[in-house]
Amino acid sequence: DGGITQSPKYLFRKEGQNVTLSCEQNLNHDAMYWYRQDPGQGLRLIYYSQIVNDFQKGDIAEGYSVSREKKESFPLTVTSAQKNPTAFYLCASNPLGQGGQPQHFGDGTRLSIL
Amino acid sequence: GIQVEQSPPDLILQEGANSTLRCNFSDSVNNLQWFHQNPWGQLINLFYIPSGTKQNGRLSATTVATERYSLLYISSSQTTDSGVYFCAVAGTTDSWGKLQFGAGTQVVVTP
């Protein structure tokens, strides 16, 4: 079945450590997105990418980095510079075209600090 | 950027009741989506509705783009409808189609 796969579902980070969250899609979508959700709040955009080898900062990019080497993959690295990384991270994708296109979401990764 | 306001913030319903959730937005949109986030955190697409009216079972949605609001109707609510409902929009001036999320409406349906 087509969809978006995020892994792992749960991740623990030690102080000073970088961790990478995986997002893979087999929907042949052009655009991919990373969002962060804190408890009791809506989602906020971290990074997004329209095409391979190109990506843009969202509203809260500090302390995060991404890459887009393949159309189907958009990994997110939470660096040690992100001082409050505990959150729920969601990846999304959509096709591009004139007008808007609905975004589809993966099941998320919960990141906690040890 | 575009602002999104959802109301009410919290809603408690008895099973079988009907309810209406509202989403106001501050600018023209070319994408408006309603999502249901279940207790496990999964974000379920309910509707893609930048304008017009759609129905899916007990749920329906209406977006009046000219007046910049959208409504989500839940009829004959069930306990499985509990969770957080999010409205998210992308403005027409944003060629990237980035979604801006509202703060959500927390719905609790009691037996």
Coordinates of C-alpha atoms in Angstrom, one line a residue:
Chain A
D1 CA 0.0 0.0 0.0
G2 CA 1.2 3.5 -0.7
G3 CA 2.0 5.7 2.3
I4 CA 4.4 7.5 4.5
T5 CA 6.6 5.5 6.9
Q6 CA 8.3 7.1 9.9
S7 CA 10.8 5.3 12.0
P8 CA 11.4 4.7 14.8
K9 CA 8.1 5.2 16.6
Y10 CA 10.0 6.1 19.9
L11 CA 13.5 7.6 20.2
F12 CA 15.6 8.6 23.2
R13 CA 18.4 11.1 23.0
K14 CA 21.3 11.6 25.4
E15 CA 22.6 15.1 26.2
G16 CA 24.9 16.3 23.4
Q17 CA 23.9 13.6 20.9
N18 CA 22.5 14.1 17.4
V19 CA 19.7 11.8 16.4
T20 CA 18.1 11.2 13.0
L21 CA 14.4 10.5 12.3
S22 CA 13.5 8.7 9.1
C23 CA 10.7 9.5 6.7
E24 CA 10.1 7.5 3.6
Q25 CA 7.2 7.8 1.1
N26 CA 6.2 5.7 -1.8
L27 CA 3.4 8.0 -3.1
N28 CA 5.7 9.6 -5.7
H29 CA 5.0 13.0 -4.1
D30 CA 7.3 15.9 -4.9
A31 CA 7.0 17.9 -1.6
M32 CA 7.9 16.7 1.8
Y33 CA 7.5 18.4 5.2
W34 CA 8.6 18.0 8.9
Y35 CA 6.4 19.2 11.7
R36 CA 6.9 19.4 15.4
Q37 CA 4.0 19.0 17.9
D38 CA 4.3 19.9 21.6
P39 CA 1.8 18.6 24.1
G40 CA -1.6 20.3 23.8
Q41 CA -0.6 22.3 20.8
G42 CA -0.9 22.3 17.0
L43 CA 1.8 21.4 14.5
R44 CA 4.6 23.8 13.6
L45 CA 6.7 23.5 10.4
I46 CA 10.4 22.7 10.8
Y47 CA 11.7 22.2 7.2
Y48 CA 10.2 21.5 3.8
S49 CA 11.4 20.3 0.4
Q50 CA 9.9 20.7 -3.0
I51 CA 12.5 18.8 -5.1
V52 CA 15.6 16.6 -4.6
N53 CA 18.6 18.5 -3.2
D54 CA 16.5 21.5 -2.3
F55 CA 14.9 22.4 1.0
Q56 CA 13.7 25.5 2.9
K57 CA 13.5 26.4 6.6
G58 CA 10.1 26.5 8.2
D59 CA 9.1 28.5 11.3
I60 CA 11.2 26.6 13.9
A61 CA 14.3 25.3 12.0
E62 CA 16.9 26.2 14.6
G63 CA 18.7 23.1 16.0
Y64 CA 17.5 20.9 13.1
S65 CA 18.9 19.8 9.8
V66 CA 17.6 17.8 6.8
S67 CA 18.7 16.3 3.5
R68 CA 16.8 15.4 0.3
E69 CA 19.1 13.1 -1.7
K70 CA 16.2 11.0 -3.0
K71 CA 12.6 11.9 -3.9
E72 CA 11.2 9.3 -1.5
S73 CA 13.3 10.1 1.5
F74 CA 13.5 13.2 3.8
P75 CA 15.4 12.5 7.0
L76 CA 15.4 14.9 9.9
T77 CA 18.4 15.3 12.3
V78 CA 17.8 16.8 15.7
T79 CA 21.2 18.2 16.7
S80 CA 22.6 18.9 20.1
A81 CA 21.9 22.6 19.4
Q82 CA 18.2 21.9 19.9
K83 CA 17.9 22.4 23.6
N84 CA 14.3 21.3 24.0
P85 CA 13.9 18.4 21.6
T86 CA 11.2 16.4 23.5
A87 CA 8.2 16.4 21.2
F88 CA 6.2 14.4 18.7
Y89 CA 7.6 14.7 15.1
L90 CA 5.4 14.2 12.0
C91 CA 6.4 13.9 8.4
A92 CA 4.1 14.8 5.5
S93 CA 4.1 14.8 1.7
N94 CA 2.0 16.0 -1.1
P95 CA 2.1 16.2 -4.9
L96 CA 2.7 19.6 -6.4
G97 CA 0.5 21.3 -8.9
Q98 CA -1.6 24.3 -9.6
G99 CA -3.5 25.3 -6.5
G100 CA -3.3 23.4 -3.3
Q101 CA -2.9 19.7 -2.8
P102 CA -3.8 17.8 0.4
Q103 CA -0.9 16.7 2.6
H104 CA -0.7 13.1 3.8
F105 CA 1.0 12.3 7.2
G106 CA 3.0 9.5 8.7
D107 CA 2.3 8.1 12.1
G108 CA 5.0 10.1 13.8
T109 CA 8.1 9.7 16.0
R110 CA 8.1 10.5 19.8
L111 CA 11.5 11.9 20.9
S112 CA 12.5 12.1 24.5
I113 CA 15.6 13.1 26.4
L114 CA 17.3 10.6 28.7
Chain B
G1 CA 1.7 34.7 7.8
I2 CA -1.9 33.4 7.7
Q3 CA -3.6 33.1 11.0
V4 CA -5.9 30.2 12.0
E5 CA -8.3 30.2 14.9
Q6 CA -10.4 27.2 16.0
S7 CA -13.4 27.2 18.3
P8 CA -14.3 26.0 20.8
P9 CA -11.0 24.8 22.3
D10 CA -12.8 22.0 24.2
L11 CA -16.0 20.2 23.7
I12 CA -17.7 17.5 25.8
L13 CA -20.5 15.5 24.2
Q14 CA -22.8 12.8 25.2
E15 CA -22.9 9.9 22.8
G16 CA -25.4 10.5 20.1
A17 CA -25.2 14.3 20.2
N18 CA -24.4 16.5 17.2
S19 CA -21.8 19.3 17.2
T20 CA -20.2 21.9 15.1
L21 CA -16.5 22.9 15.1
R22 CA -15.4 26.2 13.5
C23 CA -12.2 27.3 11.8
N24 CA -11.6 31.0 10.9
F25 CA -8.6 32.0 8.8
S26 CA -7.2 35.4 8.0
D27 CA -6.4 35.3 4.2
S28 CA -7.4 33.5 0.9
V29 CA -6.5 29.8 0.9
N30 CA -5.9 27.2 -1.8
N31 CA -5.7 24.3 0.7
L32 CA -7.8 23.7 3.8
Q33 CA -7.8 20.3 5.5
W34 CA -9.5 18.9 8.6
F35 CA -7.7 16.3 10.6
H36 CA -8.6 14.1 13.5
Q37 CA -5.7 13.2 15.9
N38 CA -6.5 10.0 17.8
P39 CA -5.2 9.2 21.3
W40 CA -2.2 7.4 19.7
G41 CA -1.2 10.6 17.9
Q42 CA -2.1 9.5 14.4
L43 CA -3.3 12.4 12.2
I44 CA -6.2 11.2 10.1
N45 CA -7.2 13.1 7.0
L46 CA -10.9 13.9 7.2
F47 CA -11.5 16.4 4.5
Y48 CA -9.6 18.4 1.9
I49 CA -12.0 21.3 1.4
P50 CA -10.7 24.7 0.3
S51 CA -14.2 25.5 -0.7
G52 CA -17.7 24.0 -0.9
T53 CA -19.3 21.2 1.0
K54 CA -18.3 17.5 1.5
Q55 CA -19.8 14.6 3.4
N56 CA -18.3 11.4 4.6
G57 CA -20.6 9.2 6.7
R58 CA -21.5 11.0 10.0
L59 CA -19.0 13.8 9.2
S60 CA -19.5 16.7 6.9
A61 CA -17.6 20.0 6.3
T62 CA -18.4 23.3 4.7
T63 CA -15.9 26.0 3.7
V64 CA -17.1 29.5 2.8
A65 CA -13.9 30.9 1.3
T66 CA -15.2 34.4 0.6
E67 CA -16.0 34.8 4.3
R68 CA -12.9 32.9 5.5
Y69 CA -14.3 30.2 7.6
S70 CA -14.9 26.5 7.6
L71 CA -17.2 24.3 9.7
L72 CA -16.9 20.6 10.6
Y73 CA -20.1 18.9 11.6
I74 CA -20.2 15.7 13.7
S75 CA -23.6 14.0 13.8
S76 CA -24.6 11.1 16.1
S77 CA -21.3 11.3 17.9
Q78 CA -19.6 8.1 19.1
T79 CA -16.9 7.5 21.7
T80 CA -14.4 6.8 18.8
D81 CA -14.9 10.4 17.7
S82 CA -12.9 11.5 20.8
G83 CA -9.6 13.2 20.1
V84 CA -8.3 16.5 18.8
Y85 CA -9.6 18.0 15.6
F86 CA -7.3 20.3 13.7
C87 CA -7.9 22.7 10.9
A88 CA -4.9 23.6 8.7
V89 CA -4.7 26.0 5.8
A90 CA -2.2 27.1 3.0
G91 CA -2.5 30.6 1.7
T92 CA -2.8 31.4 -2.0
T93 CA 0.2 33.7 -1.7
D94 CA 2.4 30.8 -0.6
S95 CA 3.5 28.8 -3.7
W96 CA 5.0 26.1 -1.5
G97 CA 1.7 25.1 0.0
K98 CA 2.9 25.2 3.6
L99 CA 0.1 24.3 6.0
Q100 CA -0.6 26.6 9.0
F101 CA -2.3 24.7 11.8
G102 CA -4.9 25.9 14.3
A103 CA -4.6 25.0 18.0
G104 CA -7.2 22.4 17.7
T105 CA -10.5 21.4 19.4
Q106 CA -10.3 18.7 22.0
V107 CA -13.4 16.6 21.8
V108 CA -14.5 14.1 24.5
V109 CA -17.5 11.9 23.8
T110 CA -18.9 10.2 26.9
P111 CA -21.0 7.0 26.8

